[in-house]
Coordinates of C-alpha atoms (C1' of nucleotides) in Angstrom, one line a residue:
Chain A
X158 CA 3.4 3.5 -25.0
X159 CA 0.3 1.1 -24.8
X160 CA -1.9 2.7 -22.2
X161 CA -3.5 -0.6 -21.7
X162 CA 0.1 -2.1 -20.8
X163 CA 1.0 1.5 -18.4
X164 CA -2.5 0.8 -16.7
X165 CA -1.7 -3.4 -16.2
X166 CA 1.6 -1.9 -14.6
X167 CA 0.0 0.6 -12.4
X168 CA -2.8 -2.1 -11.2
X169 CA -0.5 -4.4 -10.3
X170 CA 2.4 -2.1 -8.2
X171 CA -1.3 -0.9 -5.9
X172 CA -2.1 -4.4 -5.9
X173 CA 1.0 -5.3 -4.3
X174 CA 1.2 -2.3 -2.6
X175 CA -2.6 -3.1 -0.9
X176 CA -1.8 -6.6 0.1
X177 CA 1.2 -5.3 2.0
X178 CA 0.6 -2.2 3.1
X179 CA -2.5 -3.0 4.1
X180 CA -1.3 -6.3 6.1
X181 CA 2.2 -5.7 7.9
X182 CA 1.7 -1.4 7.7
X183 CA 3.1 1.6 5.7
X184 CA 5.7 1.6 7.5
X185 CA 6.7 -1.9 7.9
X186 CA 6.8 -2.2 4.0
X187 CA 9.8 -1.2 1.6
X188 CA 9.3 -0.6 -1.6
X189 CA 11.4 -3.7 -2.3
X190 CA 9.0 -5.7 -1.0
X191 CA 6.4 -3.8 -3.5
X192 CA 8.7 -4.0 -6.6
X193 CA 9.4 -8.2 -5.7
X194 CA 5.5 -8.7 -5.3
X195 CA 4.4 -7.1 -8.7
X196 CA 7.0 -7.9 -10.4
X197 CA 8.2 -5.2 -11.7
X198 CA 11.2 -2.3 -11.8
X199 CA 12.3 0.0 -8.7
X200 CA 12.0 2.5 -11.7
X201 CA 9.0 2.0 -12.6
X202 CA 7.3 2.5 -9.2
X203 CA 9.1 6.0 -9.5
X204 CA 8.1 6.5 -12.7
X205 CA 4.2 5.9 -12.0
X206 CA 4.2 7.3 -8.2
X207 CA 7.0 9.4 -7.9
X208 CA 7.7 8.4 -4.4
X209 CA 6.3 5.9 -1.5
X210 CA 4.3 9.0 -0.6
X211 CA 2.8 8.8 -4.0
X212 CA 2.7 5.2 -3.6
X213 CA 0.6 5.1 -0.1
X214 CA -1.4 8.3 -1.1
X215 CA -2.7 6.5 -4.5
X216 CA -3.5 3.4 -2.7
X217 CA -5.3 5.0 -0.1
X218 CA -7.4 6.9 -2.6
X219 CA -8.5 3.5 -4.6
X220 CA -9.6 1.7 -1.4
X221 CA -11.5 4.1 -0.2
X222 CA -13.4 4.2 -3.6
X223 CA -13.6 0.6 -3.5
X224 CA -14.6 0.2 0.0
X225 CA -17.3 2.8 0.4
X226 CA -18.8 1.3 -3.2
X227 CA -18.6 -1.8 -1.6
X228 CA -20.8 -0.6 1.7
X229 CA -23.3 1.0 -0.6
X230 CA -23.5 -1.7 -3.0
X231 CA -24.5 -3.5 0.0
X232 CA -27.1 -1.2 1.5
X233 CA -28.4 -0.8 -2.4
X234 CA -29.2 -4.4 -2.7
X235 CA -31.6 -4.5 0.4
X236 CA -34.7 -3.2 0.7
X237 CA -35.6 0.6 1.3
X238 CA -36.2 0.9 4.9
X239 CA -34.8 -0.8 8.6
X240 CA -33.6 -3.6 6.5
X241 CA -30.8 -1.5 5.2
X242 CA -29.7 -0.6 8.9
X243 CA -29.0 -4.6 9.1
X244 CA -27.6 -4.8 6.0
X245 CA -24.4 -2.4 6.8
X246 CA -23.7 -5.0 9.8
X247 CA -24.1 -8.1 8.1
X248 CA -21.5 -6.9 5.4
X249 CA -19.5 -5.9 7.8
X250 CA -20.1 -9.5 9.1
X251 CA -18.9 -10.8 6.2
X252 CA -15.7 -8.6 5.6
X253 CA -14.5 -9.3 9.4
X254 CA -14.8 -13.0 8.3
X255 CA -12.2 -12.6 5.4
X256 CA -9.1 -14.1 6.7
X257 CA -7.2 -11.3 5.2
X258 CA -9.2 -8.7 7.3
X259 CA -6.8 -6.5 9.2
X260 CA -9.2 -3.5 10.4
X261 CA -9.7 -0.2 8.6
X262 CA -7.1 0.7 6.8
X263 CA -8.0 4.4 7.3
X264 CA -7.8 3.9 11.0
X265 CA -4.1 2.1 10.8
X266 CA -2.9 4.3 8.9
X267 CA -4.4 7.7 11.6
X268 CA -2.3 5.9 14.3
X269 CA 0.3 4.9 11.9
X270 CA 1.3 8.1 10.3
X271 CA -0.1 10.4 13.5
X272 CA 2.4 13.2 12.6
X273 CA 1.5 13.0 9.0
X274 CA -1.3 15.6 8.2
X275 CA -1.9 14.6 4.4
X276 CA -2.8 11.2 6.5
X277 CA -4.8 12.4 9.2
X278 CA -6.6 14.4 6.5
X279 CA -7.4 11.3 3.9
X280 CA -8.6 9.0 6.8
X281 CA -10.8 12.4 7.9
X282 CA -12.4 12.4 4.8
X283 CA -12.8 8.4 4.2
X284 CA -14.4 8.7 7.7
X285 CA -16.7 11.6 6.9
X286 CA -18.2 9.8 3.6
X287 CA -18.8 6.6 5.4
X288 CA -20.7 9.4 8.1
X289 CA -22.8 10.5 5.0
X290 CA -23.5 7.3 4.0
X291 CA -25.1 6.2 7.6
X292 CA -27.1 9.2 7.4
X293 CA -28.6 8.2 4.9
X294 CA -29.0 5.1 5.7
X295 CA -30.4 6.1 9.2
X296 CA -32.7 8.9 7.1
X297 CA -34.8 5.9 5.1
X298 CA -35.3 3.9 8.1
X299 CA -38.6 5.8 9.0
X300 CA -37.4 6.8 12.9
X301 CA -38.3 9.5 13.9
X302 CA -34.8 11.4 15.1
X303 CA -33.0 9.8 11.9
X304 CA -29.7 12.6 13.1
X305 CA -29.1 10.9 16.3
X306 CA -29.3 7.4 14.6
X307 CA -26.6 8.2 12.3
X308 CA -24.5 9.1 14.7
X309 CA -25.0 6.0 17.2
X310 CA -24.7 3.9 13.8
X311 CA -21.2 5.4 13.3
X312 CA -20.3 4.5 16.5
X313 CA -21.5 1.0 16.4
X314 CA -19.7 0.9 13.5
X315 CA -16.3 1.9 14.4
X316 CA -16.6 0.2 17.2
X317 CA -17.1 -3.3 15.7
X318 CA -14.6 -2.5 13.1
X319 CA -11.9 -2.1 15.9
X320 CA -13.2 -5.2 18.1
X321 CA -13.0 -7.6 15.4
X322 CA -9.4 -6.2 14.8
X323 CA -8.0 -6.0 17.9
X324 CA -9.7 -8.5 20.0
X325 CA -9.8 -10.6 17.0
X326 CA -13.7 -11.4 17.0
X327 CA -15.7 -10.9 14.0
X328 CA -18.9 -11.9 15.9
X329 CA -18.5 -8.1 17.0
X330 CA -20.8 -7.4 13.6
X331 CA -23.5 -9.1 15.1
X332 CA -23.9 -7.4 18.4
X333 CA -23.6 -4.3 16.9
X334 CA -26.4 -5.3 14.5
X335 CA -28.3 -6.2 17.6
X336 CA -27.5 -3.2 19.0
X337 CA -28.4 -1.5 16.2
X338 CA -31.9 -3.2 16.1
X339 CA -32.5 -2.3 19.9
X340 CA -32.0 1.6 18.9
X341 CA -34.4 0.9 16.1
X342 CA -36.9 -0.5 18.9
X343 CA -36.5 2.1 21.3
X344 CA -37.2 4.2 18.9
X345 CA -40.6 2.4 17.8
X346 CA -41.7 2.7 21.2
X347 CA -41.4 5.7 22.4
X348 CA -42.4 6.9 19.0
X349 CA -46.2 5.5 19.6
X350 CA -47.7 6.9 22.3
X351 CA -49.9 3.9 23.6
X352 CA -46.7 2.3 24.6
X353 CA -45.2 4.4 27.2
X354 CA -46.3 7.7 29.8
X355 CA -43.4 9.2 30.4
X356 CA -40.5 10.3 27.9
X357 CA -36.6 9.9 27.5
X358 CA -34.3 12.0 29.6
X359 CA -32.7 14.8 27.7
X360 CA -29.2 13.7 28.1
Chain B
X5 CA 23.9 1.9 42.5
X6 CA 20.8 4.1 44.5
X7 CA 17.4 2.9 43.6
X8 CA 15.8 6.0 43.9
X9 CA 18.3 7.5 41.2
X10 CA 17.9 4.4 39.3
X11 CA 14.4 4.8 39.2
X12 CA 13.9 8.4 38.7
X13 CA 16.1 7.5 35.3
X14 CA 13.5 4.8 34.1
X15 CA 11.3 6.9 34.7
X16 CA 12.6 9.7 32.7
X17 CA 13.0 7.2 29.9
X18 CA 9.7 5.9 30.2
X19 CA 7.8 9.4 30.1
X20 CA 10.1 10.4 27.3
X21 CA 9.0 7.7 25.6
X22 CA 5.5 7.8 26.1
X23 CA 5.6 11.6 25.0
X24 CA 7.2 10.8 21.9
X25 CA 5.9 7.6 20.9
X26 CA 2.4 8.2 22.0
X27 CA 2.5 11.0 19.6
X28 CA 4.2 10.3 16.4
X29 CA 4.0 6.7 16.2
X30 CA 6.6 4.1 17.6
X31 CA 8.1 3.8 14.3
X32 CA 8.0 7.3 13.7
X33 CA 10.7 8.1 16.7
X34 CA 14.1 7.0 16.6
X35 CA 15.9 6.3 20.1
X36 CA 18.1 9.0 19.8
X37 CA 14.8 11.8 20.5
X38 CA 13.6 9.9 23.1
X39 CA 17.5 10.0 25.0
X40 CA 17.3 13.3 24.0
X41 CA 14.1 14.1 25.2
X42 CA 14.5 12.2 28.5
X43 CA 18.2 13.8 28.6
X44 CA 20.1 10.6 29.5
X45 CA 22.6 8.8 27.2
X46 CA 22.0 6.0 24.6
X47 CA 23.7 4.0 27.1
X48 CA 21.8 3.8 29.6
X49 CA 18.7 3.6 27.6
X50 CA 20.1 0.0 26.7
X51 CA 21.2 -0.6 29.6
X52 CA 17.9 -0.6 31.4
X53 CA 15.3 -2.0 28.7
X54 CA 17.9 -3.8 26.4
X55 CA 16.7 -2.5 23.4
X56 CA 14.2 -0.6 21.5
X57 CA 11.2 -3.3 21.5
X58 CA 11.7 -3.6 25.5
X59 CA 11.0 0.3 25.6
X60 CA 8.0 0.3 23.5
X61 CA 6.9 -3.0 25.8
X62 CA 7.3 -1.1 29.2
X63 CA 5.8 2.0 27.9
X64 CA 2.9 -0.3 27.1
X65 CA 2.7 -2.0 29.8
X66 CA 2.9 1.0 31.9
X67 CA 0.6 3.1 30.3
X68 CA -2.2 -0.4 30.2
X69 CA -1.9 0.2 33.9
X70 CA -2.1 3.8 34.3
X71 CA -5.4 4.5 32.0
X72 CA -7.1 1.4 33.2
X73 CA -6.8 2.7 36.9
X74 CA -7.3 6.1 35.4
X75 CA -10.9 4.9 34.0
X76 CA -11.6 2.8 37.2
X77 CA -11.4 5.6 39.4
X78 CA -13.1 7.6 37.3
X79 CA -16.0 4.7 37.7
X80 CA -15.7 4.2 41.8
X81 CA -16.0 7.8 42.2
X82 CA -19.5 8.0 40.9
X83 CA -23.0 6.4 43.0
X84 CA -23.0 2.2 42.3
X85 CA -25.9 2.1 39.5
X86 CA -26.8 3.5 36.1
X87 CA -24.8 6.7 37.1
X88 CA -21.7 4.5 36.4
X89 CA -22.3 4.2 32.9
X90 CA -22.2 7.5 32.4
X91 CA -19.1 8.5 34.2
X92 CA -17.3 6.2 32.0
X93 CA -18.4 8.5 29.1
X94 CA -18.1 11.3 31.2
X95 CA -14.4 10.3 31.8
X96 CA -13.7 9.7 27.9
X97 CA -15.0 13.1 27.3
X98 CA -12.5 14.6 29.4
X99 CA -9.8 12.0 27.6
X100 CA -10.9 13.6 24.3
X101 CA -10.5 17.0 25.5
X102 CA -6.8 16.5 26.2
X103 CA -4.5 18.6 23.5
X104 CA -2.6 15.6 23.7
X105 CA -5.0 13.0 22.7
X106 CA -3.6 10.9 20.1
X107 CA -6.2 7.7 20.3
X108 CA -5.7 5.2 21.9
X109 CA -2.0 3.7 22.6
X110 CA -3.0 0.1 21.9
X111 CA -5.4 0.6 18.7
X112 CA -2.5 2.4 17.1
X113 CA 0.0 0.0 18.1
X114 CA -2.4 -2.7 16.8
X115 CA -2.6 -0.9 13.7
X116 CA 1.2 0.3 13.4
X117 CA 2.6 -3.1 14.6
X118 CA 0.2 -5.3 12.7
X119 CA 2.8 -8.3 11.6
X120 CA 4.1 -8.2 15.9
X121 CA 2.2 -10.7 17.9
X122 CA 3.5 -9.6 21.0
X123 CA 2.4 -6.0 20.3
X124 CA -0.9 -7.4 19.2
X125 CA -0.9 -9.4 21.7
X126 CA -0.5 -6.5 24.5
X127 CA -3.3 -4.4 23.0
X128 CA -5.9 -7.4 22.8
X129 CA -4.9 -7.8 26.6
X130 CA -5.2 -4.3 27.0
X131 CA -9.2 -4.2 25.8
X132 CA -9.7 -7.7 27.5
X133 CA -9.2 -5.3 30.9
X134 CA -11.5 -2.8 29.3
X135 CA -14.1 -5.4 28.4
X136 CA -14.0 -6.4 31.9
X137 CA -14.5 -3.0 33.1
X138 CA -17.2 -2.0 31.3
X139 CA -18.9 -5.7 31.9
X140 CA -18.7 -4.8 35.7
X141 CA -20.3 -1.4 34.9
X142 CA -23.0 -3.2 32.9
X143 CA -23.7 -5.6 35.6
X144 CA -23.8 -2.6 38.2
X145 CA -26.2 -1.1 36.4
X146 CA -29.3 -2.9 37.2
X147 CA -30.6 -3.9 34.0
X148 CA -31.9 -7.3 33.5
X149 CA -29.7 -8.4 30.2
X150 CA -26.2 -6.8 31.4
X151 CA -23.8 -9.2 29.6
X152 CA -25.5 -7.4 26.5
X153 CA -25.2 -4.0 28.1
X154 CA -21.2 -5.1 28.7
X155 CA -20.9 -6.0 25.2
X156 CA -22.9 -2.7 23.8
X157 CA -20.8 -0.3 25.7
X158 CA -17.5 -1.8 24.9
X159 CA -18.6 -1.1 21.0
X160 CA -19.7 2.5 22.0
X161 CA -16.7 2.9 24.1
X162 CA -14.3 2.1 21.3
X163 CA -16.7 3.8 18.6
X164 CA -16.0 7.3 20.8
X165 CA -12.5 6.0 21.3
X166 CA -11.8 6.0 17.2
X167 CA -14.5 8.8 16.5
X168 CA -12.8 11.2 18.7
X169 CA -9.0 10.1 17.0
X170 CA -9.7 10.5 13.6
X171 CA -12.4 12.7 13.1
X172 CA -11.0 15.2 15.2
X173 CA -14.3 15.1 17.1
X174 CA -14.2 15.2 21.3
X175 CA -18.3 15.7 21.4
X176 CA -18.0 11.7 20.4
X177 CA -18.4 11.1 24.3
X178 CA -21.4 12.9 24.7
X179 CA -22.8 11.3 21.7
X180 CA -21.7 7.7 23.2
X181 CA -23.4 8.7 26.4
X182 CA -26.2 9.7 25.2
X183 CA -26.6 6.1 22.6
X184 CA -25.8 4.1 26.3
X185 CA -28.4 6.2 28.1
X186 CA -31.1 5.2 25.6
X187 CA -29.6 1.5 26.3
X188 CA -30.9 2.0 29.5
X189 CA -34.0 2.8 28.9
X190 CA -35.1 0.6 26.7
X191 CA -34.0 -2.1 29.0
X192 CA -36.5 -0.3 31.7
X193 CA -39.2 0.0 29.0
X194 CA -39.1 -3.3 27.9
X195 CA -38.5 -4.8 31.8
X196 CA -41.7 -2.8 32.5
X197 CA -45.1 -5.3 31.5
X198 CA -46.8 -2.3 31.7
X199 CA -45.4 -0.4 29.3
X200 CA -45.7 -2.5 26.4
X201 CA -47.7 -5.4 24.8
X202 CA -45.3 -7.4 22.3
X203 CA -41.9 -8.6 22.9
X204 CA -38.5 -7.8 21.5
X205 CA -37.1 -9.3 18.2
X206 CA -34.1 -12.1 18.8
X207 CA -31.8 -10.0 16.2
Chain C
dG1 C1' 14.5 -1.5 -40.5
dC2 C1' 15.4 1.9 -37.4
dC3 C1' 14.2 4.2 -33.2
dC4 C1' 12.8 5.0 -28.8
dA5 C1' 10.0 4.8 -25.0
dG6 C1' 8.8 1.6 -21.4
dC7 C1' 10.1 -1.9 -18.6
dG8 C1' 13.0 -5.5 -15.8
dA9 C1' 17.2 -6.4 -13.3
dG10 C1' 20.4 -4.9 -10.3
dA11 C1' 24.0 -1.9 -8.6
dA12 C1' 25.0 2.4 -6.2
dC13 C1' 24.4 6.3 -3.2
dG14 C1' 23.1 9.0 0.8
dG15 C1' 20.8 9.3 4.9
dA16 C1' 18.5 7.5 8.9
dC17 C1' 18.5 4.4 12.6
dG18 C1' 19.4 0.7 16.2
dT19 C1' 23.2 -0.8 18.6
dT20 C1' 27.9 -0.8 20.6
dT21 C1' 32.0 1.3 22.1
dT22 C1' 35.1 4.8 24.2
dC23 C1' 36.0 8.2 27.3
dT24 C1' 35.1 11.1 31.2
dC25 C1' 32.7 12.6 35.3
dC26 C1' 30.8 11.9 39.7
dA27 C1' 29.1 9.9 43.9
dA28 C1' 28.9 6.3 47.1
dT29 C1' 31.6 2.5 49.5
dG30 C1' 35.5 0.3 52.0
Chain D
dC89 C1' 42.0 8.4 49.7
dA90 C1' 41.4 4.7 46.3
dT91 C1' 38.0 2.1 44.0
dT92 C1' 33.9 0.9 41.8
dG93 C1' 30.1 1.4 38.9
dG94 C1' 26.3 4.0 37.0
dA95 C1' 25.5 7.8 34.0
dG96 C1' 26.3 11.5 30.2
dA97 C1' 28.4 12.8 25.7
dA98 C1' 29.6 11.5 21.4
dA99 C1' 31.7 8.9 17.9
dA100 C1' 31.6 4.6 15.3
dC101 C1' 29.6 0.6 13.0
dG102 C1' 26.6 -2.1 10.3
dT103 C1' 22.3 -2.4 8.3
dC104 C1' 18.2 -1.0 6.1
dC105 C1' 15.7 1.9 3.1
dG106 C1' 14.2 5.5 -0.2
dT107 C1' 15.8 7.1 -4.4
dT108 C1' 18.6 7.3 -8.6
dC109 C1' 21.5 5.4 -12.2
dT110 C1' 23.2 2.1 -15.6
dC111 C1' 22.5 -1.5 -18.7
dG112 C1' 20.0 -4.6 -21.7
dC113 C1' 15.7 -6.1 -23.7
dT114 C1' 11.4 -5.6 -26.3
dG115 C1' 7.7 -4.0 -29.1
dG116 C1' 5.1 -0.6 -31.5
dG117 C1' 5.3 3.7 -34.9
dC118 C1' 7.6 7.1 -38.5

DNA sequence: GCCCAGCGAGAACGGACGTTTTCTCCAATG
DNA sequence: CATTGGAGAAAACGTCCGTTCTCGCTGGGC
């Protein structure tokens, strides 16, 4: 057996299996629909995945690689500071634009598979890492509470992700960047004393 | 045929459904738990919503009614103002808390149903309703910019909304709350000439 | 040159599911 | 009382789908 050959097989069943899965659903997808696209044996999907399970499970696992590489790549290639708050919207920006962008797939598949908790637990986790990566994000943008800006940046985050989904309007990236900006702002002014008497309610 | 009788068995059929579905997944629950569940036969089932995709449209459609009023009560019971903003979040944070919160209905259907354009259809009416909310709230509110304030709490809203799902995480309505409240008041700072000197960035 | 492991093609199996049908009961109507 | 029709119980039907099996081909290694 030619590993190079095993791998080429491998790519191209999660290939096929992304494109699907990831446009019509898990669920909505047989794996004769897989086998047809890639072109290759009902057997051999068993033989690589063991199951659909297997299937779904290994192409959640490369996408979230790919897309939280992507993100970073993204933040990486701006500069250190603010700028790399406005860099995670204007990627997002960019992947809302794609005509093939159908939401996170980490999100379908949480309502998708609610009673599954291998799932739940995956879309946990890709939701966690893309938490630690606007921390740290929100850490090297010089405000002063850098904790509650990650938070508010996941939010704005999630919530253009579904808006450009459901509501179909990828323009949602830039008013969460905006939004994003007017934390960043808030922040700068009540951060320099000369600017304001009072300070922000608690809640 | 008695009305009342025939109601009180649509109804049955339409909270069994709403259990079930809302839970697992529409594609998760076959029609015979939810005749089960609702204790009526298969029957009747078809012969009061013709078929599986009529049930999963009234429970929709029932349940876009029922948590939209649900949220706009929740609204009109607190003081016209800024105090409306936050019983929006107040509202989802009591949502969250639910042992039955599964997300919401229509971002898992979007996400389940992704190839059906009359399911994706229903959800993106579904937040259309919600945008408009949230826009009266905003323009309620008394800040100066409040289509941006509609627009910024519709992200936030549906940033809790997803937060809360998948991260297992019901303190996302606080959080929310917390990222509208400091909305506010930067609007007041910056609608304040005395409290600052420059102006805000376009972004 | 043989061998065999991997792969493609396709049939086959078993179970699940949406839908229809049959039969019976029951309550309201005339 | 006879009739009518909605509703429950359950079986039946056809289809789809995940999984396995069979067969034939091919190409690299002892």
């Amino acid at each position: 057996m030619s590993p190079t050959l095993d791998n080429d097989v491998s790519q191209r069943l999660l290939d096929a299996a992304e494109r699907l899965f990831y446009e019509r659903g898990v669920q909505a997808v047989g794996v004769d629909a897989v086998v047809s696209e890639a072109g290759v044996a009902t057997k051999t999907l068993y033989a690589h995945f063991g199951s659909k399970d297997g299937l779904i499970e290994a192409y959640l696992r490369r996408r979230d690689r790919r897309w939280l590489t992507w993100l970073r790549d993204a933040v990486d290639a701006a500069a250190p500071g603010p700028a790399r708050v406005f860099a995670v919207f204007d990627a997002l920006g960019q992947w809302f634009a794609r005509p093939d962008y159908n939401g996170c797939a980490f999100i379908n598949i949480a309502g998708e598979l609610a009673a599954s908790p291998t799932a739940r637990s995956i879309a946990r986790d890709h939701k966690a890492a893309l938490r630690a990566l606007l921390a740290d994000v929100a850490a090297g943008s010089g405000v002063t509470d850098h904790t509650t800006l990650g938070d508010r940046l996941m939010l704005l985050v999630e919530g253009a992700i579904i808006t450009a989904h459901v509501e179909h309007d990828s323009a949602a990236a830039q008013r969460a960047r905006s939004a994003a900006a007017a934390l960043l702002e808030l922040d700068r002014l009540v951060s320099n004393p000369a600017l304001h008497s009072g300070t922000l309610p608690a809640n």
